[in-house]
Short mmCIF file of C-alpha atoms in Angstrom, two decimals:
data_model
loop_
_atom_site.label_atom_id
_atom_site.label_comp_id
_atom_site.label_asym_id
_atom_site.label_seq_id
_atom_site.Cartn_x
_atom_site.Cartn_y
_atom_site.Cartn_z
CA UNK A 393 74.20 125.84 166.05
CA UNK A 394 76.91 123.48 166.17
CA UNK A 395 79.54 123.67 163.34
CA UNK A 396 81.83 120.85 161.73
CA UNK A 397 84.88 122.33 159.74
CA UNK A 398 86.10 120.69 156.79
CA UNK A 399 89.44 118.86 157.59
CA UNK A 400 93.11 119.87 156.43
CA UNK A 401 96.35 119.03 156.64
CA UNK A 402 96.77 121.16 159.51
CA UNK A 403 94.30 119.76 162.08
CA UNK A 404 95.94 118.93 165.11
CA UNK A 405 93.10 116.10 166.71
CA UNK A 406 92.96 115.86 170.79
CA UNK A 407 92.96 112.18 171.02
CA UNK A 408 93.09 109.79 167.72
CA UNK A 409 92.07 106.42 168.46
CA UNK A 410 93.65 104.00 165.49
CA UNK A 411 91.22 100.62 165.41
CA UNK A 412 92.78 97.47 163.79
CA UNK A 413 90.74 97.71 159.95
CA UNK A 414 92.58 98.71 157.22
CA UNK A 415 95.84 101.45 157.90
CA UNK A 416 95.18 104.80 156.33
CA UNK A 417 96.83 105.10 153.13
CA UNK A 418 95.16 108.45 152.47
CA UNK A 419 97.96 111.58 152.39
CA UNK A 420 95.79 113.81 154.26
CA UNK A 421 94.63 111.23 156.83
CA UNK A 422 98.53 109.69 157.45
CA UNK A 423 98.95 113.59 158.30
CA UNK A 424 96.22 113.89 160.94
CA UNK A 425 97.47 110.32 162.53
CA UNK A 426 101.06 112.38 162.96
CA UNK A 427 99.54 115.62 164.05
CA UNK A 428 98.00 114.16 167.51
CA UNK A 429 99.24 114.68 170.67
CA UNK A 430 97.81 111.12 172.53
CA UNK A 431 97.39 108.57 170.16
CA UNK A 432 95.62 104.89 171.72
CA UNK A 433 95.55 101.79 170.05
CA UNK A 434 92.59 99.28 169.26
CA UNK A 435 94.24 96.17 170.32
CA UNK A 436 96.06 94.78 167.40
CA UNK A 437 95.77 98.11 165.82
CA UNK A 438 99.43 98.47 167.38
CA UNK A 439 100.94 96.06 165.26
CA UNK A 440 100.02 97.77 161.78
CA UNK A 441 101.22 101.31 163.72
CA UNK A 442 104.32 100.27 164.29
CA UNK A 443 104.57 98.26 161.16
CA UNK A 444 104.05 101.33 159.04
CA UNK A 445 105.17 104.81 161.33
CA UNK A 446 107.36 105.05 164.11
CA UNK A 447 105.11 106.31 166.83
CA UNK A 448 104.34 104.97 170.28
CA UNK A 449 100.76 104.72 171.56
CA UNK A 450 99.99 106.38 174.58
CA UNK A 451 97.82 103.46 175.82
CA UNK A 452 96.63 100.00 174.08
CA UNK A 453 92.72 99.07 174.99
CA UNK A 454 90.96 96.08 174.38
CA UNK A 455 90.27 92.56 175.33
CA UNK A 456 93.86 92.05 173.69
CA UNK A 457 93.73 88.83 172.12
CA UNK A 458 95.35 90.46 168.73
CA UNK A 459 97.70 92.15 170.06
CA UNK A 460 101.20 90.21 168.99
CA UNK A 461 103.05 88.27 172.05
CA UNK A 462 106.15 90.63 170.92
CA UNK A 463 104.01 94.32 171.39
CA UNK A 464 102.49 92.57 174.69
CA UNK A 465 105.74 92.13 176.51
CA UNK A 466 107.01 95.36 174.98
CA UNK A 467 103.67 97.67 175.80
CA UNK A 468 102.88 95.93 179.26
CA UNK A 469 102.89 99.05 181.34
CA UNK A 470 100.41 101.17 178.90
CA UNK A 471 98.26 97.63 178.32
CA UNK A 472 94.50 98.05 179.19
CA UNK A 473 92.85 95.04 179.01
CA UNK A 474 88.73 94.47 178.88
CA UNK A 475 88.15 90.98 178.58
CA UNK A 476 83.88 91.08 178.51
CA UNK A 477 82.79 90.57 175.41
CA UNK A 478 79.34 92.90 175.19
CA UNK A 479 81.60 95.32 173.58
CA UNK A 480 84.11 95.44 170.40
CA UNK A 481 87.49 96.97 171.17
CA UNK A 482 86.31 100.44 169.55
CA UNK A 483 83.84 100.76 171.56
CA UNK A 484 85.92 99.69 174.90
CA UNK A 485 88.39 102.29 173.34
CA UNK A 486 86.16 105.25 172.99
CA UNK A 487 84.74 104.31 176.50
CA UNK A 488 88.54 104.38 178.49
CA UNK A 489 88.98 107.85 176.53
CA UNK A 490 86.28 109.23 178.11
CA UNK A 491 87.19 108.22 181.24
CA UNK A 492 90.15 109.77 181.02
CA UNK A 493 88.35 112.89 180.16
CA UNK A 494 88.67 113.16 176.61
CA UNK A 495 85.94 114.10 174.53
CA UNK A 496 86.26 114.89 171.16
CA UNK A 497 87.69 111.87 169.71
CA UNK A 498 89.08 111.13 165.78
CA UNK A 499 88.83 107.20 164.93
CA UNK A 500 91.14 106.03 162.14
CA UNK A 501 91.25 102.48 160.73
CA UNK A 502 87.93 101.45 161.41
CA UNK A 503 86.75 100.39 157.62
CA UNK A 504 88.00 97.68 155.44
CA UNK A 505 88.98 93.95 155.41
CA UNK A 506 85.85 92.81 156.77
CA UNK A 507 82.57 94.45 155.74
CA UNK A 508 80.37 93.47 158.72
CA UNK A 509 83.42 95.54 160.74
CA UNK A 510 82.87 98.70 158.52
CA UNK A 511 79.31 98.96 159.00
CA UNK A 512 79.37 98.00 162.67
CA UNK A 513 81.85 100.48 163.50
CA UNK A 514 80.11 103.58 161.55
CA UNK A 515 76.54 102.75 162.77
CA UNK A 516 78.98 102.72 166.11
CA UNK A 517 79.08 106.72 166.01
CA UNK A 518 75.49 106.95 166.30
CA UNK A 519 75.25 105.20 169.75
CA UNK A 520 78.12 107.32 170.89
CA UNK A 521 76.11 110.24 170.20
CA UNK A 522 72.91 108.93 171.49
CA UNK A 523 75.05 108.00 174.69
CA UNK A 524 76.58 111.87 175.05
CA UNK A 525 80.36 109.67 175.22
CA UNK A 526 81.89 112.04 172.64
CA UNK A 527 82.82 114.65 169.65
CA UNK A 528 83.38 112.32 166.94
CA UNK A 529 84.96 112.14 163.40
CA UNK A 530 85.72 109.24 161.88
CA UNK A 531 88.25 109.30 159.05
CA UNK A 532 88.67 107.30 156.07
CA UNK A 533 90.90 107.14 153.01
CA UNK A 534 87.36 108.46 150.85
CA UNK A 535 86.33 110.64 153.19
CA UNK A 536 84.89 111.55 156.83
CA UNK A 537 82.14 110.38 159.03
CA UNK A 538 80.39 112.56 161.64
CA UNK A 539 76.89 111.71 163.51
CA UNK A 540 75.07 114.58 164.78
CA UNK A 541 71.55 114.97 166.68
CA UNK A 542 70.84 118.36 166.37
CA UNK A 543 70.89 121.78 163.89
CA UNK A 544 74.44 121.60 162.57
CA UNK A 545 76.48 123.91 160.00
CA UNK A 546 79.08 121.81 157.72
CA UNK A 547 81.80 123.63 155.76
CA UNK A 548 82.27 122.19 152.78
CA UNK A 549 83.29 122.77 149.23
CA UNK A 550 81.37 123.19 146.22
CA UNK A 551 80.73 119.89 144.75
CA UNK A 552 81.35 117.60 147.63
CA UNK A 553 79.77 114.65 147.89
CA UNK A 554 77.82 114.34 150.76
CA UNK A 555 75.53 111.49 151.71
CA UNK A 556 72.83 111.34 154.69
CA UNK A 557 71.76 107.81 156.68
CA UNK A 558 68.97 108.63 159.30
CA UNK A 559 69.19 106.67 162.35
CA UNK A 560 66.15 107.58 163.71
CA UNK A 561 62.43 108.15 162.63
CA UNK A 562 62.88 112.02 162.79
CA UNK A 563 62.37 114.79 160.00
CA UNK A 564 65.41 116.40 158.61
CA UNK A 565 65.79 119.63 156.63
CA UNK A 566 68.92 120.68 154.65
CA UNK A 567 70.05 123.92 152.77
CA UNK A 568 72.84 124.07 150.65
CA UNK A 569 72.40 120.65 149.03
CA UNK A 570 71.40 120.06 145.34
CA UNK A 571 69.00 117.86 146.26
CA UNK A 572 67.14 119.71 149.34
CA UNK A 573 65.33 118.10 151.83
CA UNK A 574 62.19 119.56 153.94
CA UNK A 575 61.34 117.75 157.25
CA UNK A 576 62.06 114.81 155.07
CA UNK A 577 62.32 111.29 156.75
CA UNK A 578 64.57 108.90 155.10
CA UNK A 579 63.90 105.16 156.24
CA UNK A 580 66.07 103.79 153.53
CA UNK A 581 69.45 104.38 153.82
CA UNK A 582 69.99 105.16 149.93
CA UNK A 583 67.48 108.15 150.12
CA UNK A 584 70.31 110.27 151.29
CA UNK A 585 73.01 108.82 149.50
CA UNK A 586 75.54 111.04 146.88
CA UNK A 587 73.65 114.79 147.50
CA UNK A 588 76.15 117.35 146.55
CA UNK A 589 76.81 120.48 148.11
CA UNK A 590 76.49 123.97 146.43
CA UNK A 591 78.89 126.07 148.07
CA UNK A 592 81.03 126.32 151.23
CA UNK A 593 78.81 125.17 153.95
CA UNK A 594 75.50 123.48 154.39
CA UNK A 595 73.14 123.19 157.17
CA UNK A 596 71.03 119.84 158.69
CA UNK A 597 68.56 120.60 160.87
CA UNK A 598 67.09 117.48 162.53
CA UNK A 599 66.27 115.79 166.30
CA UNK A 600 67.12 112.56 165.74
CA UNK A 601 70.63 111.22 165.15
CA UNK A 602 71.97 111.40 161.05
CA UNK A 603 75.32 109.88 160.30
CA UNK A 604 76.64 112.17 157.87
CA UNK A 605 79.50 111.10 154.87
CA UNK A 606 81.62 113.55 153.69
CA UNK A 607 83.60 112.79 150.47
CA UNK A 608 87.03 114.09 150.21
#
């Protein structure tokens, strides 16, 4: 069964990828931004990074029309640009990582300012999944994101807030939840909103794909 551990300060990601919503103001978050070892930029995502750290991308992806004229010149040489526009700069992002052979992949900075971005990019980590690109996690100043598609463990703590959004017409099953499910389906989004877990760890078991929201 796969396992997700709950995330501290001392999580050292493979590859972060930092998209241009809102920058992390979260402690714990800031901290996993610092930890990583190859850190690449969401086209204009570059200008908040070096507005508020001092760290250097390894590599800036996208169809770089946000990127400032300043960073351009500066970043030429670690500049990938995808001009087609089937695909948002996440997703071109997540796609050059891979190809590059990284596969388990934090995003950071992919909620806020504009709500049609937040829910585009978290109903993102499903078709990841679906598409076998990538590990995911996606962090956020509330909390983490994962999408799974099969049995997985979650450690936890006792009281967390943990909500469920089904992406596919599939039967899930939880234990360790207050509010237990038994090859339950949950067409409406809101069924698996706010459940609360009971102790350290929780299990989902399920074949289709579940986003899964983990409150901090």
């Amino acid at each position: 069964m796969k396992r997700i551990n709950l995330l501290t300060a001392d999580f050292k990601p493979e590859t972060v990828v930092l998209a241009n919503g809102e920058f992390p103001r979260n402690e714990l978050v800031k901290r996993v931004l610092q930890n990583t070892a190859f850190l690449v930029c969401c086209d204009g995502a570059v200008n908040q990074l070096l507005n508020h750290t001092n760290l250097i991308p390894n590599y800036i992806v996208g169809d770089c029309d946000s990127v400032s004229e300043e960073n351009r010149k500066r970043f030429a040489h670690i500049i990938r640009q995808f001009p087609d526009q089937e695909t948002n700069d996440l997703t071109k992002t997540v796609k050059f990582c891979n190809r590059l052979g990284r596969k388990d992949i934090t995003i950071l900075g992919a909620t806020g300012k504009r709500e049609v971005h937040t829910l585009a990019n978290i109903t993102l980590l499903a078709h990841y999944v679906k598409a076998g690109l990538s590990t995911f996690r996606m962090l956020i100043d509330y909390g983490m994101f994962v999408a799974v598609d099969a049995d997985t463990e979650f450690q936890c703590f006792a009281g967390q807030q943990i909500s469920l959004f089904a992406m596919d017409d599939e039967a899930i099953t939880t234990h360790g939840l207050k509010y237990p499910l038994h090859r339950q389906k949950l067409p409406e989004w809101w069924q698996g909103a706010l459940n609360e877990a009971l102790a350290d760890s929780f299990t989902l078991r399920t074949q289709g794909v579940v986003i899964v929201g983990l409150e901090w």
